[in-house]
Amino acid sequence: MPVWVEGKLCFYADSPPRRLLELFSVKWSTMVLHALYHWPEHRARTGELERSLQGISKKMLIQTLRELEQRGLVARQVYQVVPPKVEYSLTALGHTFTGPIEQLYQWGLENQAALENHLRSHQERDG
């Protein structure tokens, strides 16, 4: 947990809040979870995810999925068929984690105009 040092709140590298915020700070993690949340049955094949997340490379997608799997947020199901078939799905833990992600995305949608106006004003002032 964060600790108070000389009246200031410190978040050490191994503190739970820092580890949690790492999940939000990696661009593709929340987008993959968001996509799986909205996919039928909360599961999708690698290629389907890659096509739905414009701009993600296959390498980055696989890396992101592996990290989410290690953290227990997604499960990987390999089917013994030819050609090989792999599906990723939200775990129960991953499903609960999508709640805050969906709230953040909704906040972004609701405040999109204000955010864009502030950015435009800032760019005009500095530009």
JSON list of C-alpha atoms in Angstrom, two decimals:
[
{"chain": "A", "resi": 1, "resn": "MET", "atom": "CA", "xyz": [0.00, 0.00, 0.00]},
{"chain": "A", "resi": 2, "resn": "PRO", "atom": "CA", "xyz": [1.13, 3.59, -0.35]},
{"chain": "A", "resi": 3, "resn": "VAL", "atom": "CA", "xyz": [2.83, 5.02, 2.69]},
{"chain": "A", "resi": 4, "resn": "TRP", "atom": "CA", "xyz": [3.19, 8.49, 4.11]},
{"chain": "A", "resi": 5, "resn": "VAL", "atom": "CA", "xyz": [6.74, 9.81, 4.23]},
{"chain": "A", "resi": 6, "resn": "GLU", "atom": "CA", "xyz": [7.29, 13.26, 5.73]},
{"chain": "A", "resi": 7, "resn": "GLY", "atom": "CA", "xyz": [3.66, 14.17, 5.12]},
{"chain": "A", "resi": 8, "resn": "LYS", "atom": "CA", "xyz": [3.68, 13.04, 1.48]},
{"chain": "A", "resi": 9, "resn": "LEU", "atom": "CA", "xyz": [2.04, 10.00, -0.02]},
{"chain": "A", "resi": 10, "resn": "CYS", "atom": "CA", "xyz": [4.58, 7.64, -1.66]},
{"chain": "A", "resi": 11, "resn": "PHE", "atom": "CA", "xyz": [3.73, 4.84, -4.06]},
{"chain": "A", "resi": 12, "resn": "TYR", "atom": "CA", "xyz": [6.61, 2.39, -4.06]},
{"chain": "A", "resi": 13, "resn": "ALA", "atom": "CA", "xyz": [7.25, 0.37, -7.23]},
{"chain": "A", "resi": 14, "resn": "ASP", "atom": "CA", "xyz": [5.92, -2.83, -5.68]},
{"chain": "A", "resi": 15, "resn": "SER", "atom": "CA", "xyz": [2.82, -1.28, -4.11]},
{"chain": "A", "resi": 16, "resn": "PRO", "atom": "CA", "xyz": [-0.57, -2.75, -5.13]},
{"chain": "A", "resi": 17, "resn": "PRO", "atom": "CA", "xyz": [-1.89, 0.57, -6.50]},
{"chain": "A", "resi": 18, "resn": "ARG", "atom": "CA", "xyz": [1.13, 0.88, -8.81]},
{"chain": "A", "resi": 19, "resn": "ARG", "atom": "CA", "xyz": [0.75, -2.70, -10.04]},
{"chain": "A", "resi": 20, "resn": "LEU", "atom": "CA", "xyz": [-2.95, -2.10, -10.67]},
{"chain": "A", "resi": 21, "resn": "LEU", "atom": "CA", "xyz": [-2.38, 1.17, -12.50]},
{"chain": "A", "resi": 22, "resn": "GLU", "atom": "CA", "xyz": [0.13, -0.58, -14.76]},
{"chain": "A", "resi": 23, "resn": "LEU", "atom": "CA", "xyz": [-2.82, -2.46, -16.23]},
{"chain": "A", "resi": 24, "resn": "PHE", "atom": "CA", "xyz": [-4.53, 0.82, -17.08]},
{"chain": "A", "resi": 25, "resn": "SER", "atom": "CA", "xyz": [-1.39, 2.51, -18.37]},
{"chain": "A", "resi": 26, "resn": "VAL", "atom": "CA", "xyz": [-0.63, -0.06, -21.06]},
{"chain": "A", "resi": 27, "resn": "LYS", "atom": "CA", "xyz": [-2.63, 1.17, -24.04]},
{"chain": "A", "resi": 28, "resn": "TRP", "atom": "CA", "xyz": [-3.57, -2.19, -25.46]},
{"chain": "A", "resi": 29, "resn": "SER", "atom": "CA", "xyz": [-4.46, -3.99, -22.22]},
{"chain": "A", "resi": 30, "resn": "THR", "atom": "CA", "xyz": [-7.64, -2.06, -21.60]},
{"chain": "A", "resi": 31, "resn": "MET", "atom": "CA", "xyz": [-8.56, -2.11, -25.28]},
{"chain": "A", "resi": 32, "resn": "VAL", "atom": "CA", "xyz": [-8.19, -5.91, -25.47]},
{"chain": "A", "resi": 33, "resn": "LEU", "atom": "CA", "xyz": [-10.29, -6.34, -22.33]},
{"chain": "A", "resi": 34, "resn": "HIS", "atom": "CA", "xyz": [-12.84, -3.83, -23.67]},
{"chain": "A", "resi": 35, "resn": "ALA", "atom": "CA", "xyz": [-13.04, -5.75, -26.97]},
{"chain": "A", "resi": 36, "resn": "LEU", "atom": "CA", "xyz": [-13.45, -9.13, -25.24]},
{"chain": "A", "resi": 37, "resn": "TYR", "atom": "CA", "xyz": [-16.12, -7.66, -22.95]},
{"chain": "A", "resi": 38, "resn": "HIS", "atom": "CA", "xyz": [-18.19, -6.68, -25.99]},
{"chain": "A", "resi": 39, "resn": "TRP", "atom": "CA", "xyz": [-17.48, -9.82, -28.02]},
{"chain": "A", "resi": 40, "resn": "PRO", "atom": "CA", "xyz": [-20.15, -12.56, -28.04]},
{"chain": "A", "resi": 41, "resn": "GLU", "atom": "CA", "xyz": [-19.64, -14.79, -25.02]},
{"chain": "A", "resi": 42, "resn": "HIS", "atom": "CA", "xyz": [-16.65, -12.57, -24.07]},
{"chain": "A", "resi": 43, "resn": "ARG", "atom": "CA", "xyz": [-14.32, -14.69, -26.22]},
{"chain": "A", "resi": 44, "resn": "ALA", "atom": "CA", "xyz": [-12.50, -14.20, -29.52]},
{"chain": "A", "resi": 45, "resn": "ARG", "atom": "CA", "xyz": [-9.79, -15.68, -31.69]},
{"chain": "A", "resi": 46, "resn": "THR", "atom": "CA", "xyz": [-6.47, -13.89, -32.07]},
{"chain": "A", "resi": 47, "resn": "GLY", "atom": "CA", "xyz": [-7.16, -12.84, -35.66]},
{"chain": "A", "resi": 48, "resn": "GLU", "atom": "CA", "xyz": [-10.58, -11.47, -34.75]},
{"chain": "A", "resi": 49, "resn": "LEU", "atom": "CA", "xyz": [-9.07, -9.33, -32.02]},
{"chain": "A", "resi": 50, "resn": "GLU", "atom": "CA", "xyz": [-6.29, -8.15, -34.31]},
{"chain": "A", "resi": 51, "resn": "ARG", "atom": "CA", "xyz": [-8.80, -7.05, -36.96]},
{"chain": "A", "resi": 52, "resn": "SER", "atom": "CA", "xyz": [-11.00, -5.28, -34.40]},
{"chain": "A", "resi": 53, "resn": "LEU", "atom": "CA", "xyz": [-8.10, -3.35, -32.82]},
{"chain": "A", "resi": 54, "resn": "GLN", "atom": "CA", "xyz": [-6.82, -1.25, -35.69]},
{"chain": "A", "resi": 55, "resn": "GLY", "atom": "CA", "xyz": [-3.14, -0.39, -35.30]},
{"chain": "A", "resi": 56, "resn": "ILE", "atom": "CA", "xyz": [-2.12, -3.27, -33.05]},
{"chain": "A", "resi": 57, "resn": "SER", "atom": "CA", "xyz": [0.57, -5.55, -34.41]},
{"chain": "A", "resi": 58, "resn": "LYS", "atom": "CA", "xyz": [0.23, -9.30, -34.07]},
{"chain": "A", "resi": 59, "resn": "LYS", "atom": "CA", "xyz": [3.34, -9.32, -31.87]},
{"chain": "A", "resi": 60, "resn": "MET", "atom": "CA", "xyz": [1.90, -6.66, -29.52]},
{"chain": "A", "resi": 61, "resn": "LEU", "atom": "CA", "xyz": [-1.46, -8.43, -29.38]},
{"chain": "A", "resi": 62, "resn": "ILE", "atom": "CA", "xyz": [0.14, -11.74, -28.43]},
{"chain": "A", "resi": 63, "resn": "GLN", "atom": "CA", "xyz": [2.35, -10.01, -25.84]},
{"chain": "A", "resi": 64, "resn": "THR", "atom": "CA", "xyz": [-0.66, -8.22, -24.35]},
{"chain": "A", "resi": 65, "resn": "LEU", "atom": "CA", "xyz": [-2.76, -11.39, -24.27]},
{"chain": "A", "resi": 66, "resn": "ARG", "atom": "CA", "xyz": [0.05, -13.30, -22.55]},
{"chain": "A", "resi": 67, "resn": "GLU", "atom": "CA", "xyz": [0.42, -10.63, -19.89]},
{"chain": "A", "resi": 68, "resn": "LEU", "atom": "CA", "xyz": [-3.34, -10.53, -19.29]},
{"chain": "A", "resi": 69, "resn": "GLU", "atom": "CA", "xyz": [-3.31, -14.33, -19.06]},
{"chain": "A", "resi": 70, "resn": "GLN", "atom": "CA", "xyz": [-0.46, -14.25, -16.52]},
{"chain": "A", "resi": 71, "resn": "ARG", "atom": "CA", "xyz": [-2.45, -11.79, -14.43]},
{"chain": "A", "resi": 72, "resn": "GLY", "atom": "CA", "xyz": [-5.51, -14.04, -14.54]},
{"chain": "A", "resi": 73, "resn": "LEU", "atom": "CA", "xyz": [-7.69, -11.66, -16.55]},
{"chain": "A", "resi": 74, "resn": "VAL", "atom": "CA", "xyz": [-8.00, -13.76, -19.71]},
{"chain": "A", "resi": 75, "resn": "ALA", "atom": "CA", "xyz": [-7.92, -17.48, -20.38]},
{"chain": "A", "resi": 76, "resn": "ARG", "atom": "CA", "xyz": [-6.37, -19.13, -23.41]},
{"chain": "A", "resi": 77, "resn": "GLN", "atom": "CA", "xyz": [-8.13, -22.13, -24.93]},
{"chain": "A", "resi": 78, "resn": "VAL", "atom": "CA", "xyz": [-6.22, -24.19, -27.51]},
{"chain": "A", "resi": 79, "resn": "TYR", "atom": "CA", "xyz": [-8.27, -26.53, -29.68]},
{"chain": "A", "resi": 80, "resn": "GLN", "atom": "CA", "xyz": [-6.59, -29.62, -31.10]},
{"chain": "A", "resi": 81, "resn": "VAL", "atom": "CA", "xyz": [-7.67, -29.09, -34.69]},
{"chain": "A", "resi": 82, "resn": "VAL", "atom": "CA", "xyz": [-5.97, -28.41, -38.01]},
{"chain": "A", "resi": 83, "resn": "PRO", "atom": "CA", "xyz": [-5.38, -25.59, -38.60]},
{"chain": "A", "resi": 84, "resn": "PRO", "atom": "CA", "xyz": [-4.73, -24.70, -34.95]},
{"chain": "A", "resi": 85, "resn": "LYS", "atom": "CA", "xyz": [-7.46, -22.71, -33.23]},
{"chain": "A", "resi": 86, "resn": "VAL", "atom": "CA", "xyz": [-6.84, -20.55, -30.16]},
{"chain": "A", "resi": 87, "resn": "GLU", "atom": "CA", "xyz": [-9.48, -18.50, -28.36]},
{"chain": "A", "resi": 88, "resn": "TYR", "atom": "CA", "xyz": [-9.09, -15.99, -25.59]},
{"chain": "A", "resi": 89, "resn": "SER", "atom": "CA", "xyz": [-11.86, -15.25, -23.13]},
{"chain": "A", "resi": 90, "resn": "LEU", "atom": "CA", "xyz": [-12.42, -13.15, -20.06]},
{"chain": "A", "resi": 91, "resn": "THR", "atom": "CA", "xyz": [-11.99, -14.96, -16.77]},
{"chain": "A", "resi": 92, "resn": "ALA", "atom": "CA", "xyz": [-14.30, -14.19, -13.87]},
{"chain": "A", "resi": 93, "resn": "LEU", "atom": "CA", "xyz": [-11.61, -11.84, -12.53]},
{"chain": "A", "resi": 94, "resn": "GLY", "atom": "CA", "xyz": [-11.20, -10.24, -15.95]},
{"chain": "A", "resi": 95, "resn": "HIS", "atom": "CA", "xyz": [-14.95, -9.74, -16.20]},
{"chain": "A", "resi": 96, "resn": "THR", "atom": "CA", "xyz": [-14.98, -7.82, -12.90]},
{"chain": "A", "resi": 97, "resn": "PHE", "atom": "CA", "xyz": [-12.02, -5.71, -14.09]},
{"chain": "A", "resi": 98, "resn": "THR", "atom": "CA", "xyz": [-13.93, -4.62, -17.19]},
{"chain": "A", "resi": 99, "resn": "GLY", "atom": "CA", "xyz": [-16.40, -2.69, -15.01]},
{"chain": "A", "resi": 100, "resn": "PRO", "atom": "CA", "xyz": [-13.95, 0.13, -14.20]},
{"chain": "A", "resi": 101, "resn": "ILE", "atom": "CA", "xyz": [-12.65, 0.07, -17.78]},
{"chain": "A", "resi": 102, "resn": "GLU", "atom": "CA", "xyz": [-16.16, 0.51, -19.14]},
{"chain": "A", "resi": 103, "resn": "GLN", "atom": "CA", "xyz": [-16.72, 3.40, -16.70]},
{"chain": "A", "resi": 104, "resn": "LEU", "atom": "CA", "xyz": [-13.53, 5.11, -17.91]},
{"chain": "A", "resi": 105, "resn": "TYR", "atom": "CA", "xyz": [-14.50, 4.64, -21.55]},
{"chain": "A", "resi": 106, "resn": "GLN", "atom": "CA", "xyz": [-18.00, 5.99, -20.83]},
{"chain": "A", "resi": 107, "resn": "TRP", "atom": "CA", "xyz": [-16.51, 9.01, -19.05]},
{"chain": "A", "resi": 108, "resn": "GLY", "atom": "CA", "xyz": [-14.36, 9.60, -22.12]},
{"chain": "A", "resi": 109, "resn": "LEU", "atom": "CA", "xyz": [-17.38, 9.50, -24.40]},
{"chain": "A", "resi": 110, "resn": "GLU", "atom": "CA", "xyz": [-19.39, 11.82, -22.17]},
{"chain": "A", "resi": 111, "resn": "ASN", "atom": "CA", "xyz": [-16.53, 14.32, -21.93]},
{"chain": "A", "resi": 112, "resn": "GLN", "atom": "CA", "xyz": [-15.09, 13.97, -25.42]},
{"chain": "A", "resi": 113, "resn": "ALA", "atom": "CA", "xyz": [-16.13, 17.43, -26.59]},
{"chain": "A", "resi": 114, "resn": "ALA", "atom": "CA", "xyz": [-14.74, 19.15, -23.48]},
{"chain": "A", "resi": 115, "resn": "LEU", "atom": "CA", "xyz": [-11.46, 17.24, -23.73]},
{"chain": "A", "resi": 116, "resn": "GLU", "atom": "CA", "xyz": [-11.08, 18.11, -27.42]},
{"chain": "A", "resi": 117, "resn": "ASN", "atom": "CA", "xyz": [-11.89, 21.78, -26.76]},
{"chain": "A", "resi": 118, "resn": "HIS", "atom": "CA", "xyz": [-9.26, 21.98, -24.02]},
{"chain": "A", "resi": 119, "resn": "LEU", "atom": "CA", "xyz": [-6.68, 20.30, -26.22]},
{"chain": "A", "resi": 120, "resn": "ARG", "atom": "CA", "xyz": [-7.47, 22.59, -29.15]},
{"chain": "A", "resi": 121, "resn": "SER", "atom": "CA", "xyz": [-7.25, 25.68, -26.93]},
{"chain": "A", "resi": 122, "resn": "HIS", "atom": "CA", "xyz": [-3.94, 24.50, -25.49]},
{"chain": "A", "resi": 123, "resn": "GLN", "atom": "CA", "xyz": [-2.51, 23.83, -28.96]},
{"chain": "A", "resi": 124, "resn": "GLU", "atom": "CA", "xyz": [-3.65, 27.23, -30.25]},
{"chain": "A", "resi": 125, "resn": "ARG", "atom": "CA", "xyz": [-2.15, 28.99, -27.25]},
{"chain": "A", "resi": 126, "resn": "ASP", "atom": "CA", "xyz": [1.19, 27.18, -27.54]},
{"chain": "A", "resi": 127, "resn": "GLY", "atom": "CA", "xyz": [1.27, 26.81, -31.26]}
]
